[in-house]
Amino acid sequence: MKFFDKNVACALAAAAAVTCGAAHAQNYPNKAVRFVVTYPAGGSSDVMARIIGKKLTELWGQQVLVDSRPGAAGAVGMEYAAKQAPDGYTFLLGNFGPVVANPLLNKVKYNVDKDFVPVSQITRAANILVTPNTLPVKNVQELIALAKKNPGMTFATSGPGSMSHLIGEMFKRETKLDIVAVPYQGGVYSIAAVQGGHIMMMFSDAPPVMGNLQAGKLKALAVTSGQRTPFTPDLPTLAEAGLKGFDAANWWGILFPAGVQKSMIDKVSTDLGRALADAEVKKNLGAMAIEAAYSPPDQFAAFIKSERKRWGDVIRSAKIGGIQ
C-alpha cells in the first residue's frame, strides 16, 4: 500500500509540474525581456533588434530591452547569452558570423548545438557583386571571361572569414577562377578600393554600396541570393547568370539559451512570425535592404546545420582558419 501511495504522490507531483509549466507559459512573458545583440549599437543587427523588439513589446505588453554585447566578431555576445538562465527572459539575435562561421574559423567558448536552442530565422540579406565602373564588363559571364584571361585578379573583403570573403571564395570555387582575396579593415575601405579601381570586384552588403550604385560610382552585376531581391529587382542572381544553384546571403535568427521550455520557444516563434508579417516592420527592415525570412524552430535548426556543412566545405577548400 505504501508503494501505491508513493507512486500516486509522484504522479500527482508530475501532473502539478506540467500544469504549472503550462500556466507559466500562458502568462509568459510577464516582465521585461532582454534581447542580446552581438554587434555594436547603431549597426544593422542593433537596428533590426530594435525594430523587431518594438513590435514584440506591442504584442506582449512587456518591454523588450536591447542589450548590446559586441566584441570578437560576435563571440562575446554569444558567450554571454549562453550563460544566462534558461527562463525565457533572455534571447539572442544571432547571425551567420557568430553562429556558423566563427566556430569553424576560430576557437570559441560556446557550442551552438549544446548551449543554444534555435527559435526562428527572421531575416536575410543578399550581397551584391560590384566592380569598378572602368572595368570593361557588362555582366557576370564577361567578368568570368576577363578573369580567366587575367589570372590573379583581386576581390576585396571586409576581413578574413567575413561574408564578403566567404562568398568570394565560393565564387572562386564554382567558377574555377584564379582570383585573390584582399582583406580590408571593414566595408568602407574595401568599397573605396573597388570604386577607385585598385580592386576588381567585391561581394558587398547592399546598404553600403546602394548610394554609390545610384550615383554611378560603382557597377553592379548580380545578387548572391537564390532569388532576386525587391531592393534591386533588375539585378539577376548569380544562378541566373550561369552559376547554377548559387545561393549565399547573410541571415539573422533568434536563439534561446539551452533549457528554455518548449512552450516558451513555440510562443516566441509564433509571435516573431506575427511581427515579421507586419507592414511597418517589413518597411523598416527594407530600408536596410533586409528581407523578412521567417521559419519555425525545427526548420531553423536544420538550416543552421546545413549552413555549417556547406560553409565548412568552402572554408576547407579555401584553407581558411582552422575548423573545430
Short mmCIF file of C-alpha atoms in Angstrom, two decimals:
data_model
loop_
_atom_site.label_atom_id
_atom_site.label_comp_id
_atom_site.label_asym_id
_atom_site.label_seq_id
_atom_site.Cartn_x
_atom_site.Cartn_y
_atom_site.Cartn_z
CA MET A 1 0.00 0.00 0.00
CA LYS A 2 2.87 2.34 0.76
CA PHE A 3 4.33 1.61 -2.70
CA PHE A 4 0.98 2.60 -4.27
CA ASP A 5 0.84 5.79 -2.24
CA LYS A 6 4.35 6.73 -3.31
CA ASN A 7 3.50 6.26 -6.97
CA VAL A 8 0.29 8.25 -6.63
CA ALA A 9 2.23 11.05 -4.96
CA CYS A 10 4.82 11.04 -7.77
CA ALA A 11 2.12 11.09 -10.43
CA LEU A 12 0.33 13.97 -8.74
CA ALA A 13 3.61 15.90 -8.44
CA ALA A 14 4.39 15.35 -12.12
CA ALA A 15 0.92 16.46 -13.15
CA ALA A 16 1.23 19.56 -10.97
CA ALA A 17 4.58 20.40 -12.59
CA VAL A 18 3.10 20.12 -16.08
CA THR A 19 0.11 22.24 -15.06
CA CYS A 20 2.34 24.90 -13.51
CA GLY A 21 4.57 24.93 -16.57
CA ALA A 22 1.59 25.33 -18.89
CA ALA A 23 0.14 28.10 -16.74
CA HIS A 24 3.50 29.86 -16.64
CA ALA A 25 3.81 29.66 -20.42
CA GLN A 26 0.28 31.08 -20.86
CA ASN A 27 1.25 34.13 -18.79
CA TYR A 28 4.64 34.46 -20.46
CA PRO A 29 6.16 36.96 -20.70
CA ASN A 30 5.03 38.80 -17.59
CA LYS A 31 8.07 41.04 -17.20
CA ALA A 32 10.70 42.74 -19.35
CA VAL A 33 12.70 40.58 -21.76
CA ARG A 34 16.35 41.12 -22.71
CA PHE A 35 17.32 40.91 -26.38
CA VAL A 36 21.08 40.29 -26.63
CA VAL A 37 22.78 41.61 -29.78
CA THR A 38 26.32 40.51 -30.64
CA TYR A 39 27.31 43.67 -32.55
CA PRO A 40 27.71 47.36 -31.55
CA ALA A 41 24.85 49.81 -31.19
CA GLY A 42 23.93 51.56 -34.42
CA GLY A 43 24.79 48.64 -36.71
CA SER A 44 22.31 46.64 -38.77
CA SER A 45 21.89 43.96 -36.09
CA ASP A 46 21.17 46.56 -33.42
CA VAL A 47 18.67 48.42 -35.61
CA MET A 48 17.00 45.15 -36.56
CA ALA A 49 16.67 44.14 -32.91
CA ARG A 50 15.04 47.48 -32.09
CA ILE A 51 12.58 47.19 -34.99
CA ILE A 52 11.51 43.69 -34.00
CA GLY A 53 11.75 44.36 -30.27
CA LYS A 54 9.37 47.30 -30.63
CA LYS A 55 6.77 45.09 -32.31
CA LEU A 56 7.15 42.33 -29.72
CA THR A 57 6.71 44.94 -26.99
CA GLU A 58 3.38 45.88 -28.59
CA LEU A 59 2.29 42.25 -28.86
CA TRP A 60 3.30 41.28 -25.32
CA GLY A 61 2.67 44.45 -23.37
CA GLN A 62 6.14 43.95 -21.87
CA GLN A 63 9.34 45.83 -22.67
CA VAL A 64 11.88 44.13 -24.92
CA LEU A 65 15.21 45.69 -23.97
CA VAL A 66 18.07 45.54 -26.47
CA ASP A 67 21.33 44.58 -24.74
CA SER A 68 24.41 45.10 -26.96
CA ARG A 69 27.34 42.79 -26.14
CA PRO A 70 29.82 43.37 -29.00
CA GLY A 71 33.31 42.01 -29.43
CA ALA A 72 35.38 39.27 -31.08
CA ALA A 73 33.19 39.18 -34.21
CA GLY A 74 30.11 38.31 -32.14
CA ALA A 75 31.75 35.74 -29.84
CA VAL A 76 31.44 37.93 -26.73
CA GLY A 77 27.67 38.22 -27.08
CA MET A 78 27.29 34.52 -27.83
CA GLU A 79 29.31 33.55 -24.74
CA TYR A 80 27.31 35.94 -22.58
CA ALA A 81 23.93 34.69 -23.82
CA ALA A 82 24.94 31.05 -23.38
CA LYS A 83 25.47 31.66 -19.64
CA GLN A 84 22.09 33.27 -18.98
CA ALA A 85 19.33 31.49 -17.06
CA PRO A 86 17.06 29.43 -19.35
CA ASP A 87 13.94 31.14 -18.01
CA GLY A 88 12.75 32.61 -21.31
CA TYR A 89 13.63 36.18 -20.37
CA THR A 90 16.88 36.43 -22.34
CA PHE A 91 17.11 35.66 -26.01
CA LEU A 92 19.76 36.28 -28.63
CA LEU A 93 19.91 37.78 -32.10
CA GLY A 94 22.46 35.55 -33.83
CA ASN A 95 23.56 35.68 -37.43
CA PHE A 96 25.73 33.82 -39.91
CA GLY A 97 29.03 35.08 -38.48
CA PRO A 98 28.92 34.08 -34.79
CA VAL A 99 26.51 31.16 -35.24
CA VAL A 100 28.17 29.41 -38.20
CA ALA A 101 31.43 31.00 -39.39
CA ASN A 102 33.21 31.81 -36.11
CA PRO A 103 33.14 28.27 -34.68
CA LEU A 104 34.51 26.96 -37.99
CA LEU A 105 37.31 29.52 -38.17
CA ASN A 106 38.35 30.07 -34.55
CA LYS A 107 38.31 28.58 -31.08
CA VAL A 108 35.23 29.94 -29.31
CA LYS A 109 33.92 29.44 -25.78
CA TYR A 110 30.43 28.38 -26.81
CA ASN A 111 28.88 25.44 -28.60
CA VAL A 112 25.87 26.36 -30.72
CA ASP A 113 24.37 22.87 -30.55
CA LYS A 114 24.80 22.43 -26.79
CA ASP A 115 24.43 25.96 -25.46
CA PHE A 116 21.52 27.23 -27.55
CA VAL A 117 18.15 26.22 -28.92
CA PRO A 118 17.04 27.72 -32.26
CA VAL A 119 13.75 29.63 -32.19
CA SER A 120 13.31 31.17 -35.66
CA GLN A 121 15.20 32.52 -38.58
CA ILE A 122 13.86 36.03 -39.05
CA THR A 123 15.71 37.83 -41.87
CA ARG A 124 18.17 37.51 -44.72
CA ALA A 125 20.12 39.91 -46.92
CA ALA A 126 21.82 39.26 -50.23
CA ASN A 127 25.23 40.62 -51.13
CA ILE A 128 25.82 42.43 -54.41
CA LEU A 129 28.67 41.68 -56.82
CA VAL A 130 30.14 45.09 -57.68
CA THR A 131 33.05 46.18 -59.88
CA PRO A 132 34.70 49.48 -60.75
CA ASN A 133 32.87 51.48 -63.40
CA THR A 134 36.01 51.34 -65.51
CA LEU A 135 36.10 47.54 -65.69
CA PRO A 136 35.14 46.56 -69.27
CA VAL A 137 32.39 44.08 -68.40
CA LYS A 138 28.61 44.29 -68.57
CA ASN A 139 27.61 41.04 -66.87
CA VAL A 140 28.87 38.12 -64.81
CA GLN A 141 29.87 35.97 -67.78
CA GLU A 142 32.00 38.78 -69.18
CA LEU A 143 33.61 39.19 -65.75
CA ILE A 144 34.41 35.47 -65.62
CA ALA A 145 35.88 35.59 -69.13
CA LEU A 146 38.04 38.59 -68.22
CA ALA A 147 39.26 36.89 -65.04
CA LYS A 148 40.22 33.77 -66.98
CA LYS A 149 42.35 35.89 -69.30
CA ASN A 150 43.91 37.72 -66.34
CA PRO A 151 44.85 35.25 -63.56
CA GLY A 152 45.34 36.85 -60.19
CA MET A 153 42.50 39.37 -60.43
CA THR A 154 41.60 40.65 -56.99
CA PHE A 155 38.44 40.78 -54.92
CA ALA A 156 38.07 42.91 -51.81
CA THR A 157 36.81 41.60 -48.48
CA SER A 158 35.92 43.27 -45.21
CA GLY A 159 38.23 40.88 -43.39
CA PRO A 160 39.27 37.20 -43.31
CA GLY A 161 36.29 34.91 -42.77
CA SER A 162 33.74 37.69 -43.37
CA MET A 163 30.68 37.06 -45.50
CA SER A 164 32.25 39.07 -48.35
CA HIS A 165 35.34 36.86 -48.14
CA LEU A 166 33.50 33.53 -47.98
CA ILE A 167 31.15 34.39 -50.85
CA GLY A 168 34.19 35.36 -52.89
CA GLU A 169 35.79 32.01 -52.10
CA MET A 170 32.59 30.21 -53.05
CA PHE A 171 32.50 32.16 -56.34
CA LYS A 172 36.15 31.26 -56.93
CA ARG A 173 35.47 27.58 -56.33
CA GLU A 174 32.36 27.45 -58.51
CA THR A 175 33.98 29.28 -61.43
CA LYS A 176 37.44 27.68 -61.01
CA LEU A 177 38.97 31.15 -61.37
CA ASP A 178 42.39 32.24 -60.15
CA ILE A 179 41.29 35.28 -58.13
CA VAL A 180 42.89 36.62 -54.95
CA ALA A 181 41.21 37.88 -51.79
CA VAL A 182 42.48 41.23 -50.48
CA PRO A 183 41.32 41.94 -46.90
CA TYR A 184 40.48 45.41 -45.62
CA GLN A 185 39.57 46.61 -42.14
CA GLY A 186 35.88 46.97 -42.83
CA GLY A 187 33.49 47.53 -45.71
CA VAL A 188 34.13 51.27 -46.10
CA TYR A 189 37.78 50.77 -47.05
CA SER A 190 37.12 47.79 -49.32
CA ILE A 191 34.35 49.63 -51.19
CA ALA A 192 36.64 52.64 -51.66
CA ALA A 193 39.32 50.36 -53.12
CA VAL A 194 36.88 48.93 -55.65
CA GLN A 195 35.47 52.34 -56.50
CA GLY A 196 39.00 53.63 -57.10
CA GLY A 197 39.79 50.77 -59.45
CA HIS A 198 42.51 49.32 -57.19
CA ILE A 199 40.47 46.11 -56.72
CA MET A 200 38.47 44.45 -59.48
CA MET A 201 35.39 43.16 -57.63
CA MET A 202 33.66 42.73 -54.29
CA PHE A 203 30.67 40.87 -52.86
CA SER A 204 29.34 43.68 -50.67
CA ASP A 205 26.45 44.08 -48.27
CA ALA A 206 23.77 46.07 -50.05
CA PRO A 207 23.37 49.16 -47.78
CA PRO A 208 26.98 50.44 -48.02
CA VAL A 209 27.02 50.36 -51.84
CA MET A 210 23.47 51.41 -52.74
CA GLY A 211 24.34 55.12 -52.71
CA ASN A 212 27.42 54.55 -54.88
CA LEU A 213 25.41 52.48 -57.33
CA GLN A 214 22.69 55.10 -57.60
CA ALA A 215 25.34 57.79 -58.13
CA GLY A 216 27.00 55.73 -60.87
CA LYS A 217 30.25 55.31 -58.92
CA LEU A 218 30.15 51.50 -58.98
CA LYS A 219 28.80 48.86 -61.34
CA ALA A 220 26.51 46.08 -60.05
CA LEU A 221 26.43 42.76 -61.89
CA ALA A 222 24.36 40.38 -59.74
CA VAL A 223 23.00 39.49 -56.32
CA THR A 224 24.26 36.45 -54.44
CA SER A 225 20.90 35.16 -53.17
CA GLY A 226 18.95 32.37 -54.82
CA GLN A 227 16.19 34.77 -55.83
CA ARG A 228 16.16 38.41 -56.93
CA THR A 229 15.56 40.92 -54.17
CA PRO A 230 12.83 43.57 -54.05
CA PHE A 231 15.51 46.21 -53.46
CA THR A 232 17.39 45.52 -56.71
CA PRO A 233 14.71 43.82 -58.85
CA ASP A 234 16.58 44.39 -62.13
CA LEU A 235 19.76 42.68 -60.94
CA PRO A 236 19.98 38.99 -61.86
CA THR A 237 21.09 36.35 -59.39
CA LEU A 238 24.40 34.59 -59.89
CA ALA A 239 22.38 31.46 -60.56
CA GLU A 240 20.57 33.24 -63.40
CA ALA A 241 23.95 34.43 -64.66
CA GLY A 242 25.10 30.84 -65.14
CA LEU A 243 26.25 29.64 -61.70
CA LYS A 244 23.53 27.07 -61.16
CA GLY A 245 22.42 26.68 -57.55
CA PHE A 246 24.50 29.57 -56.23
CA ASP A 247 22.75 30.96 -53.15
CA ALA A 248 24.64 32.84 -50.47
CA ALA A 249 23.29 35.50 -48.17
CA ASN A 250 23.71 36.80 -44.66
CA TRP A 251 20.91 35.88 -42.27
CA TRP A 252 19.74 36.51 -38.72
CA GLY A 253 17.78 34.41 -36.28
CA ILE A 254 16.65 34.16 -32.67
CA LEU A 255 18.11 31.65 -30.23
CA PHE A 256 17.45 30.91 -26.56
CA PRO A 257 19.95 29.57 -24.04
CA ALA A 258 19.53 25.80 -23.90
CA GLY A 259 16.93 24.56 -21.42
CA VAL A 260 14.09 27.00 -22.11
CA GLN A 261 10.60 25.42 -22.02
CA LYS A 262 9.32 24.30 -25.41
CA SER A 263 6.05 26.17 -24.82
CA MET A 264 8.02 29.41 -24.50
CA ILE A 265 10.06 28.66 -27.60
CA ASP A 266 6.90 28.00 -29.58
CA LYS A 267 5.23 31.17 -28.33
CA VAL A 268 8.19 33.40 -29.20
CA SER A 269 8.49 31.75 -32.61
CA THR A 270 4.80 32.28 -33.35
CA ASP A 271 4.93 35.90 -32.24
CA LEU A 272 8.05 36.52 -34.31
CA GLY A 273 6.08 35.30 -37.31
CA ARG A 274 3.34 37.80 -36.48
CA ALA A 275 5.88 40.61 -36.04
CA LEU A 276 7.60 39.88 -39.35
CA ALA A 277 4.29 39.90 -41.20
CA ASP A 278 3.66 43.47 -40.06
CA ALA A 279 3.84 46.02 -42.90
CA GLU A 280 5.74 48.61 -40.85
CA VAL A 281 8.32 46.05 -39.73
CA LYS A 282 8.87 44.96 -43.34
CA LYS A 283 9.19 48.58 -44.44
CA ASN A 284 11.75 49.40 -41.75
CA LEU A 285 13.79 46.28 -42.50
CA GLY A 286 13.57 47.07 -46.20
CA ALA A 287 15.18 50.45 -45.57
CA MET A 288 18.33 48.42 -44.74
CA ALA A 289 17.87 46.13 -47.79
CA ILE A 290 16.96 43.29 -45.43
CA GLU A 291 14.08 40.88 -46.11
CA ALA A 292 11.86 39.15 -43.56
CA ALA A 293 12.51 35.39 -43.76
CA TYR A 294 10.61 33.60 -41.01
CA SER A 295 10.98 29.91 -40.19
CA PRO A 296 9.83 27.86 -37.16
CA PRO A 297 12.25 26.18 -34.70
CA ASP A 298 12.73 22.83 -36.46
CA GLN A 299 13.36 24.42 -39.84
CA PHE A 300 15.77 26.96 -38.39
CA ALA A 301 17.71 24.21 -36.58
CA ALA A 302 18.01 22.22 -39.83
CA PHE A 303 19.05 25.38 -41.69
CA ILE A 304 21.88 26.09 -39.23
CA LYS A 305 23.21 22.56 -39.71
CA SER A 306 23.06 22.82 -43.49
CA GLU A 307 24.81 26.21 -43.41
CA ARG A 308 27.56 24.78 -41.20
CA LYS A 309 28.17 21.96 -43.65
CA ARG A 310 28.27 23.96 -46.86
CA TRP A 311 30.35 26.83 -45.47
CA GLY A 312 32.63 24.32 -43.78
CA ASP A 313 33.26 22.85 -47.22
CA VAL A 314 34.11 26.32 -48.58
CA ILE A 315 36.44 27.07 -45.65
CA ARG A 316 38.23 23.75 -46.03
CA SER A 317 38.71 24.11 -49.77
CA ALA A 318 39.99 27.68 -49.35
CA LYS A 319 42.19 26.65 -46.38
CA ILE A 320 40.93 29.49 -44.16
CA GLY A 321 41.34 29.28 -40.40
CA GLY A 322 41.02 26.00 -38.54
CA ILE A 323 37.79 24.01 -38.30
CA GLN A 324 36.99 22.75 -34.81
#
